[in-house]
Amino acid sequence: MSALPLNLTPGTWNLDAAHTEIGFSVRHAAIARTHGRFTADSGVLTVGESLEDTKLEVTLDVASVNTSNEGRDEHLRSADFFDTATHPKAHFVSTKISGEGSALTVDGEFTLRGTTKPLTLEVEFAGVVTDPMGATRCGGEATAELSRKEFGLTWNAALETGGVMVGDKVRLQIDAEFIKDNA
């Protein structure tokens, strides 16, 4: 059994959406990366006595996509990409959490646009603190990479010089905080 990282204690930890960002980037026009983010809708980290008994579940609001360009965001919400009218949420559920200290790996199933595929998050766990209001918080950073085509996001346009407008590989950068439920 793997020990819990740092001073994390068993219990229910609820996602603090106000202090969580789910960012992404993808190659644009084969020369640069376009960045965006989503709003986390809800999440629960259920910490057991060991990492093997610990589960993570997060839902995000896909319609919240924000790339700082409203026209592009509307296109991303359309059926060409996320089809948020039909699939407004994305969902991640862990299947295995492993590692030691602050370096963790969270394997899970990610559902986007009605398709579920395995996804591995590499996590740098930052630890546990008590904030000035007395709430116990934990948090950290996670990264992952996925193929957008595997989730049915296949829209693209050919470039005159070769290549395509939107790359396939999407990088995820997640900064998250959870608050321990003391009820």
Coordinates of N, CA and C in Angstrom, one line a residue:
M1 N 0.8 -1.2 0.0 CA 0.0 0.0 0.0 C 0.9 1.2 0.0
S2 N 0.6 2.2 -0.9 CA 1.3 3.4 -1.0 C 0.8 4.4 0.0
A3 N 1.8 5.0 0.7 CA 1.4 6.1 1.7 C 0.9 7.3 1.1
L4 N 0.0 8.0 1.8 CA -0.5 9.3 1.3 C 0.6 10.3 1.2
P5 N 0.5 11.2 0.2 CA 1.6 12.2 0.0 C 1.6 13.3 1.1
L6 N 2.8 13.7 1.5 CA 2.9 14.8 2.4 C 2.0 14.7 3.6
N7 N 1.2 15.7 4.0 CA 0.3 15.6 5.1 C -1.1 15.6 4.7
L8 N -1.4 14.9 3.6 CA -2.8 14.7 3.2 C -3.5 13.7 4.1
T9 N -4.7 14.0 4.5 CA -5.4 13.1 5.4 C -6.7 12.6 4.8
P10 N -7.1 11.4 5.2 CA -8.3 10.8 4.6 C -9.6 11.7 4.8
G11 N -10.5 11.6 3.9 CA -11.7 12.3 3.9 C -12.1 12.8 2.6
T12 N -13.2 13.6 2.6 CA -13.7 14.2 1.3 C -13.2 15.6 1.2
W13 N -12.6 15.8 0.0 CA -12.0 17.2 -0.3 C -12.8 17.7 -1.6
N14 N -13.5 18.8 -1.5 CA -14.3 19.3 -2.6 C -13.4 20.3 -3.4
L15 N -13.6 20.3 -4.7 CA -12.9 21.2 -5.6 C -13.3 22.6 -5.3
D16 N -12.3 23.5 -5.2 CA -12.5 24.9 -5.0 C -12.4 25.5 -6.4
A17 N -13.5 25.7 -7.1 CA -13.5 26.1 -8.5 C -13.0 27.5 -8.7
A18 N -13.1 28.3 -7.7 CA -12.6 29.7 -7.7 C -11.1 29.8 -7.7
H19 N -10.5 28.7 -7.3 CA -9.0 28.7 -7.3 C -8.5 27.5 -8.1
T20 N -9.2 27.2 -9.1 CA -8.8 26.1 -10.0 C -8.9 26.6 -11.5
E21 N -7.9 26.2 -12.3 CA -7.9 26.6 -13.7 C -7.5 25.3 -14.5
I22 N -8.3 25.1 -15.5 CA -8.0 24.0 -16.4 C -7.6 24.6 -17.7
G23 N -6.4 24.6 -18.0 CA -5.9 25.3 -19.2 C -5.5 24.3 -20.3
F24 N -5.4 24.7 -21.5 CA -5.0 23.9 -22.6 C -4.3 24.7 -23.7
S25 N -3.5 24.0 -24.5 CA -2.9 24.7 -25.6 C -2.8 23.7 -26.8
V26 N -2.8 24.2 -28.0 CA -2.8 23.4 -29.2 C -2.1 24.2 -30.3
R27 N -1.3 23.5 -31.1 CA -0.6 24.1 -32.2 C -1.6 24.8 -33.2
H28 N -1.3 26.0 -33.6 CA -2.2 26.8 -34.5 C -1.3 27.1 -35.7
A29 N -1.9 26.8 -36.9 CA -1.2 27.2 -38.2 C 0.2 26.6 -38.3
A30 N 0.5 25.6 -37.5 CA 1.8 24.9 -37.5 C 2.9 25.7 -37.0
I31 N 2.7 26.9 -36.5 CA 3.8 27.7 -36.1 C 3.8 28.2 -34.7
A32 N 2.6 28.3 -34.0 CA 2.5 28.8 -32.7 C 1.5 28.0 -31.9
R33 N 1.4 28.2 -30.6 CA 0.4 27.6 -29.8 C -0.7 28.6 -29.4
T34 N -2.0 28.1 -29.5 CA -3.1 28.9 -29.0 C -3.5 28.3 -27.6
H35 N -3.7 29.2 -26.6 CA -4.0 28.8 -25.3 C -5.5 29.2 -24.9
G36 N -6.0 28.4 -24.1 CA -7.4 28.6 -23.6 C -7.6 27.9 -22.2
R37 N -8.8 28.1 -21.7 CA -9.1 27.5 -20.4 C -10.6 27.1 -20.3
F38 N -10.9 26.3 -19.4 CA -12.2 25.9 -19.0 C -12.5 26.2 -17.6
T39 N -13.8 26.3 -17.2 CA -14.2 26.4 -15.8 C -14.5 25.0 -15.3
A40 N -13.9 24.7 -14.1 CA -14.3 23.5 -13.4 C -15.7 23.6 -12.9
D41 N -16.5 22.6 -13.1 CA -17.9 22.6 -12.7 C -18.0 22.1 -11.3
S42 N -17.4 20.9 -11.0 CA -17.4 20.3 -9.7 C -16.3 19.3 -9.7
G43 N -15.9 18.9 -8.5 CA -14.9 17.8 -8.3 C -14.8 17.4 -6.9
V44 N -14.4 16.1 -6.7 CA -14.3 15.6 -5.4 C -13.0 14.7 -5.4
L45 N -12.2 14.9 -4.4 CA -11.0 14.1 -4.1 C -11.4 13.3 -2.9
T46 N -11.6 12.0 -3.0 CA -12.0 11.1 -1.9 C -10.7 10.4 -1.4
V47 N -10.1 10.9 -0.3 CA -8.8 10.3 0.1 C -9.1 9.2 1.1
G48 N -8.5 8.0 0.7 CA -8.6 6.9 1.6 C -7.4 6.7 2.5
E49 N -7.2 5.6 3.1 CA -6.1 5.3 4.0 C -4.8 5.2 3.2
S50 N -4.8 5.0 1.9 CA -3.6 4.9 1.0 C -4.0 5.4 -0.3
L51 N -3.0 5.6 -1.2 CA -3.2 6.1 -2.6 C -4.1 5.1 -3.3
E52 N -4.0 3.8 -3.1 CA -4.8 2.8 -3.8 C -6.3 3.0 -3.4
D53 N -6.6 3.6 -2.3 CA -8.0 3.8 -1.8 C -8.5 5.2 -2.1
T54 N -7.7 6.0 -2.9 CA -8.0 7.4 -3.1 C -8.6 7.5 -4.5
K55 N -9.6 8.4 -4.7 CA -10.3 8.6 -6.0 C -10.4 10.0 -6.3
L56 N -10.4 10.4 -7.5 CA -10.6 11.8 -8.0 C -11.6 11.8 -9.1
E57 N -12.5 12.7 -9.0 CA -13.6 12.9 -10.0 C -13.8 14.4 -10.2
V58 N -13.7 14.8 -11.5 CA -13.9 16.2 -11.8 C -14.8 16.3 -13.1
T59 N -15.7 17.3 -13.0 CA -16.5 17.6 -14.2 C -16.2 19.1 -14.6
L60 N -16.1 19.3 -15.9 CA -15.8 20.7 -16.3 C -16.9 21.1 -17.3
D61 N -17.1 22.4 -17.3 CA -18.1 23.0 -18.2 C -17.5 23.4 -19.5
V62 N -17.7 22.5 -20.5 CA -17.0 22.7 -21.8 C -17.5 24.0 -22.5
A63 N -18.7 24.4 -22.3 CA -19.2 25.7 -22.9 C -18.5 26.9 -22.3
S64 N -17.8 26.7 -21.2 CA -17.0 27.8 -20.6 C -15.7 28.1 -21.4
V65 N -15.4 27.4 -22.4 CA -14.1 27.6 -23.1 C -13.9 29.0 -23.4
N66 N -12.6 29.4 -23.1 CA -12.3 30.8 -23.3 C -10.8 30.9 -23.8
T67 N -10.7 31.4 -25.0 CA -9.4 31.6 -25.6 C -9.1 33.1 -25.8
S68 N -9.8 33.9 -25.2 CA -9.7 35.4 -25.4 C -10.0 35.9 -26.8
N69 N -10.8 35.1 -27.5 CA -11.3 35.5 -28.8 C -12.7 34.9 -29.0
E70 N -13.7 35.8 -28.8 CA -15.1 35.3 -28.8 C -15.5 34.5 -30.1
G71 N -15.1 35.0 -31.3 CA -15.4 34.3 -32.5 C -14.8 32.8 -32.5
R72 N -13.6 32.7 -32.0 CA -13.0 31.4 -32.0 C -13.7 30.5 -30.9
D73 N -14.0 31.1 -29.8 CA -14.7 30.4 -28.7 C -16.1 29.9 -29.2
E74 N -16.8 30.7 -30.0 CA -18.1 30.2 -30.5 C -17.9 29.1 -31.5
H75 N -16.8 29.1 -32.3 CA -16.5 28.0 -33.2 C -16.2 26.8 -32.4
L76 N -15.4 26.9 -31.3 CA -15.1 25.8 -30.5 C -16.3 25.2 -29.8
R77 N -17.3 26.0 -29.5 CA -18.6 25.4 -28.9 C -19.4 24.7 -30.0
S78 N -19.2 25.0 -31.2 CA -20.1 24.5 -32.3 C -19.8 23.0 -32.5
A79 N -20.6 22.4 -33.4 CA -20.5 20.9 -33.7 C -19.2 20.6 -34.4
D80 N -18.5 21.6 -35.0 CA -17.2 21.4 -35.6 C -16.2 20.9 -34.5
F81 N -16.4 21.3 -33.3 CA -15.4 21.0 -32.2 C -16.2 20.3 -31.0
F82 N -16.5 21.1 -30.0 CA -17.0 20.5 -28.7 C -18.5 20.1 -28.8
D83 N -19.2 20.7 -29.7 CA -20.7 20.4 -29.8 C -21.3 20.6 -28.4
T84 N -21.2 21.7 -27.8 CA -21.6 21.9 -26.4 C -23.1 21.9 -26.3
A85 N -23.9 22.0 -27.4 CA -25.3 21.9 -27.3 C -25.7 20.5 -26.9
T86 N -24.9 19.5 -27.4 CA -25.2 18.1 -27.1 C -24.3 17.6 -26.0
H87 N -23.1 18.1 -25.9 CA -22.1 17.6 -24.9 C -21.6 18.7 -24.0
P88 N -22.4 19.3 -23.1 CA -22.0 20.5 -22.4 C -20.9 20.2 -21.3
K89 N -20.7 19.0 -20.9 CA -19.7 18.7 -19.8 C -18.7 17.7 -20.3
A90 N -17.5 17.8 -19.7 CA -16.5 16.8 -19.8 C -16.3 16.2 -18.4
H91 N -15.8 15.0 -18.3 CA -15.7 14.3 -17.0 C -14.4 13.4 -16.9
F92 N -13.8 13.5 -15.8 CA -12.6 12.7 -15.5 C -12.8 11.9 -14.2
V93 N -12.6 10.6 -14.3 CA -12.7 9.7 -13.1 C -11.4 8.9 -13.0
S94 N -10.7 9.0 -11.9 CA -9.5 8.3 -11.7 C -9.8 6.8 -11.6
T95 N -8.8 6.0 -12.1 CA -8.8 4.5 -12.0 C -7.7 4.0 -11.1
K96 N -6.6 4.9 -11.0 CA -5.5 4.5 -10.2 C -4.7 5.7 -9.9
I97 N -4.2 5.8 -8.6 CA -3.3 6.9 -8.2 C -2.1 6.3 -7.6
S98 N -0.9 6.7 -8.1 CA 0.3 6.1 -7.6 C 1.4 7.2 -7.5
G99 N 2.5 6.8 -6.9 CA 3.6 7.7 -6.7 C 4.0 7.8 -5.3
E100 N 4.9 8.8 -5.0 CA 5.2 9.0 -3.6 C 5.7 10.5 -3.4
G101 N 5.5 10.9 -2.2 CA 5.9 12.3 -1.9 C 5.0 13.3 -2.7
S102 N 5.6 14.2 -3.4 CA 4.8 15.2 -4.2 C 4.6 14.8 -5.6
A103 N 5.3 13.7 -6.1 CA 5.2 13.3 -7.5 C 4.2 12.2 -7.6
L104 N 3.1 12.4 -8.2 CA 2.0 11.5 -8.4 C 1.6 11.3 -9.8
T105 N 1.1 10.1 -10.1 CA 0.5 9.8 -11.4 C -1.0 9.4 -11.2
V106 N -1.9 10.1 -11.9 CA -3.3 9.8 -11.8 C -3.8 9.3 -13.1
D107 N -4.0 8.0 -13.2 CA -4.6 7.4 -14.4 C -6.1 7.4 -14.3
G108 N -6.8 7.6 -15.4 CA -8.2 7.7 -15.3 C -8.9 7.6 -16.7
E109 N -10.2 7.8 -16.7 CA -11.0 7.8 -17.9 C -11.5 9.2 -18.1
F110 N -11.3 9.8 -19.3 CA -11.7 11.1 -19.6 C -12.8 11.0 -20.7
T111 N -13.9 11.7 -20.4 CA -15.0 11.7 -21.4 C -15.2 13.1 -21.9
L112 N -15.1 13.2 -23.2 CA -15.3 14.5 -23.9 C -16.0 14.2 -25.2
R113 N -17.0 15.0 -25.4 CA -17.9 14.9 -26.6 C -18.4 13.5 -26.8
G114 N -18.8 12.9 -25.7 CA -19.4 11.5 -25.7 C -18.4 10.4 -25.9
T115 N -17.1 10.7 -25.9 CA -16.1 9.6 -26.1 C -15.3 9.5 -24.8
T116 N -15.1 8.3 -24.4 CA -14.3 8.1 -23.2 C -13.0 7.4 -23.6
K117 N -11.9 7.9 -23.1 CA -10.5 7.4 -23.4 C -9.7 7.5 -22.1
P118 N -8.7 6.6 -22.0 CA -7.7 6.7 -20.9 C -7.0 8.1 -20.9
L119 N -6.7 8.6 -19.8 CA -5.9 9.8 -19.7 C -5.0 9.7 -18.4
T120 N -3.8 10.1 -18.5 CA -2.9 10.1 -17.4 C -2.4 11.5 -17.1
L121 N -2.6 11.9 -15.8 CA -2.2 13.2 -15.3 C -0.9 13.0 -14.5
E122 N 0.1 13.8 -14.8 CA 1.3 13.8 -14.0 C 1.1 15.0 -13.0
V123 N 1.1 14.7 -11.8 CA 0.7 15.6 -10.7 C 1.9 16.0 -9.9
E124 N 2.1 17.3 -9.6 CA 3.0 17.8 -8.6 C 2.2 18.3 -7.4
F125 N 2.1 17.4 -6.4 CA 1.2 17.8 -5.3 C 2.0 18.8 -4.4
A126 N 1.3 19.9 -4.1 CA 2.0 21.0 -3.4 C 1.8 21.0 -1.9
G127 N 0.9 20.1 -1.4 CA 0.7 20.0 0.0 C -0.6 20.4 0.5
V128 N -0.6 20.5 1.9 CA -1.8 20.9 2.6 C -1.6 22.1 3.5
V129 N -2.5 23.0 3.5 CA -2.4 24.2 4.4 C -3.7 24.5 5.0
T130 N -3.7 25.3 6.1 CA -4.9 25.8 6.7 C -4.9 27.3 6.4
D131 N -6.0 27.7 5.7 CA -6.1 29.1 5.3 C -6.5 30.0 6.5
P132 N -6.5 31.3 6.3 CA -6.8 32.3 7.4 C -8.2 32.1 7.9
M133 N -9.1 31.5 7.2 CA -10.5 31.3 7.6 C -10.7 29.9 8.3
G134 N -9.6 29.2 8.4 CA -9.6 27.9 9.1 C -9.9 26.7 8.2
A135 N -10.1 26.9 6.9 CA -10.3 25.8 6.0 C -9.0 25.1 5.7
T136 N -9.1 23.7 5.6 CA -7.9 22.9 5.2 C -8.0 22.7 3.7
R137 N -6.9 23.1 3.1 CA -6.8 23.0 1.6 C -5.6 22.2 1.2
C138 N -5.8 21.5 0.0 CA -4.7 20.9 -0.6 C -4.7 21.2 -2.1
G139 N -3.6 21.1 -2.8 CA -3.6 21.5 -4.2 C -2.3 21.1 -4.9
G140 N -2.3 21.4 -6.1 CA -1.1 21.1 -6.9 C -1.4 21.4 -8.4
E141 N -0.4 20.9 -9.2 CA -0.4 21.1 -10.6 C -0.5 19.8 -11.3
A142 N -1.2 19.7 -12.4 CA -1.2 18.5 -13.2 C -1.0 18.8 -14.7
T143 N -0.4 17.9 -15.4 CA -0.2 18.1 -16.9 C -0.6 16.8 -17.5
A144 N -1.0 16.9 -18.8 CA -1.3 15.7 -19.6 C -1.3 16.1 -21.1
E145 N -1.3 15.1 -21.9 CA -1.4 15.4 -23.4 C -2.4 14.4 -23.9
L146 N -3.3 14.9 -24.9 CA -4.2 14.0 -25.5 C -4.3 14.3 -27.0
S147 N -4.9 13.4 -27.7 CA -5.2 13.6 -29.2 C -6.6 14.0 -29.3
R148 N -6.8 15.2 -29.8 CA -8.2 15.7 -30.0 C -9.0 14.8 -30.9
K149 N -8.3 14.2 -31.9 CA -9.0 13.4 -32.9 C -9.6 12.2 -32.3
E150 N -9.0 11.7 -31.2 CA -9.5 10.5 -30.5 C -10.9 10.8 -29.9
F151 N -11.1 12.1 -29.7 CA -12.4 12.5 -29.0 C -13.4 13.0 -30.1
G152 N -13.1 12.8 -31.3 CA -14.0 13.2 -32.4 C -13.9 14.7 -32.8
L153 N -12.9 15.4 -32.3 CA -12.6 16.8 -32.7 C -11.7 16.8 -33.9
T154 N -12.3 16.6 -35.1 CA -11.5 16.4 -36.3 C -11.5 17.6 -37.3
W155 N -12.3 18.6 -37.0 CA -12.3 19.7 -37.9 C -10.9 20.3 -38.1
N156 N -10.6 20.7 -39.4 CA -9.3 21.2 -39.7 C -9.4 21.9 -41.1
A157 N -8.4 22.7 -41.4 CA -8.3 23.3 -42.7 C -6.8 23.2 -43.1
A158 N -6.6 22.9 -44.4 CA -5.3 22.7 -45.0 C -4.6 24.1 -45.2
L159 N -3.3 24.2 -44.9 CA -2.6 25.4 -45.2 C -1.9 25.4 -46.6
E160 N -1.9 26.5 -47.2 CA -1.3 26.5 -48.6 C 0.2 26.1 -48.6
T161 N 0.9 26.3 -47.5 CA 2.3 26.0 -47.4 C 2.5 24.6 -46.8
G162 N 1.4 23.8 -46.7 CA 1.5 22.5 -46.1 C 1.1 22.5 -44.6
G163 N 0.7 21.4 -44.2 CA 0.3 21.3 -42.8 C -1.2 21.6 -42.6
V164 N -1.7 21.8 -41.4 CA -3.1 22.0 -41.1 C -3.2 23.2 -40.1
M165 N -4.4 23.8 -40.0 CA -4.6 24.9 -39.2 C -4.5 24.6 -37.7
V166 N -5.1 23.4 -37.3 CA -5.1 23.0 -35.9 C -4.4 21.7 -35.7
G167 N -3.4 21.7 -34.7 CA -2.7 20.5 -34.4 C -3.6 19.5 -33.7
D168 N -3.1 18.2 -33.7 CA -3.9 17.1 -33.0 C -3.6 17.1 -31.5
K169 N -2.3 17.3 -31.1 CA -2.0 17.1 -29.7 C -2.3 18.3 -28.9
V170 N -3.1 18.1 -27.8 CA -3.5 19.1 -26.9 C -2.8 18.9 -25.6
R171 N -2.2 20.0 -25.1 CA -1.5 19.9 -23.8 C -2.5 20.5 -22.8
L172 N -2.6 19.8 -21.7 CA -3.4 20.2 -20.5 C -2.5 20.7 -19.4
Q173 N -2.9 21.8 -18.8 CA -2.2 22.3 -17.6 C -3.2 22.7 -16.6
I174 N -3.3 22.0 -15.5 CA -4.3 22.1 -14.5 C -3.7 22.6 -13.2
D175 N -4.2 23.6 -12.6 CA -3.9 24.1 -11.3 C -5.2 24.0 -10.4
A176 N -5.1 23.2 -9.4 CA -6.3 22.9 -8.6 C -6.1 23.0 -7.1
E177 N -7.2 23.4 -6.5 CA -7.3 23.4 -5.0 C -8.5 22.7 -4.6
F178 N -8.4 22.0 -3.5 CA -9.5 21.3 -2.9 C -9.6 21.7 -1.4
I179 N -10.8 21.7 -0.9 CA -11.1 22.1 0.5 C -11.7 20.9 1.2
K180 N -11.1 20.5 2.4 CA -11.5 19.4 3.1 C -12.9 19.7 3.7
D181 N -13.8 18.7 3.5 CA -15.1 18.7 4.1 C -15.1 18.2 5.5
N182 N -15.3 19.1 6.5 CA -15.2 18.7 7.9 C -16.5 18.3 8.5
A183 N -17.5 18.1 7.6 CA -18.9 17.8 8.1 C -18.9 16.3 8.6

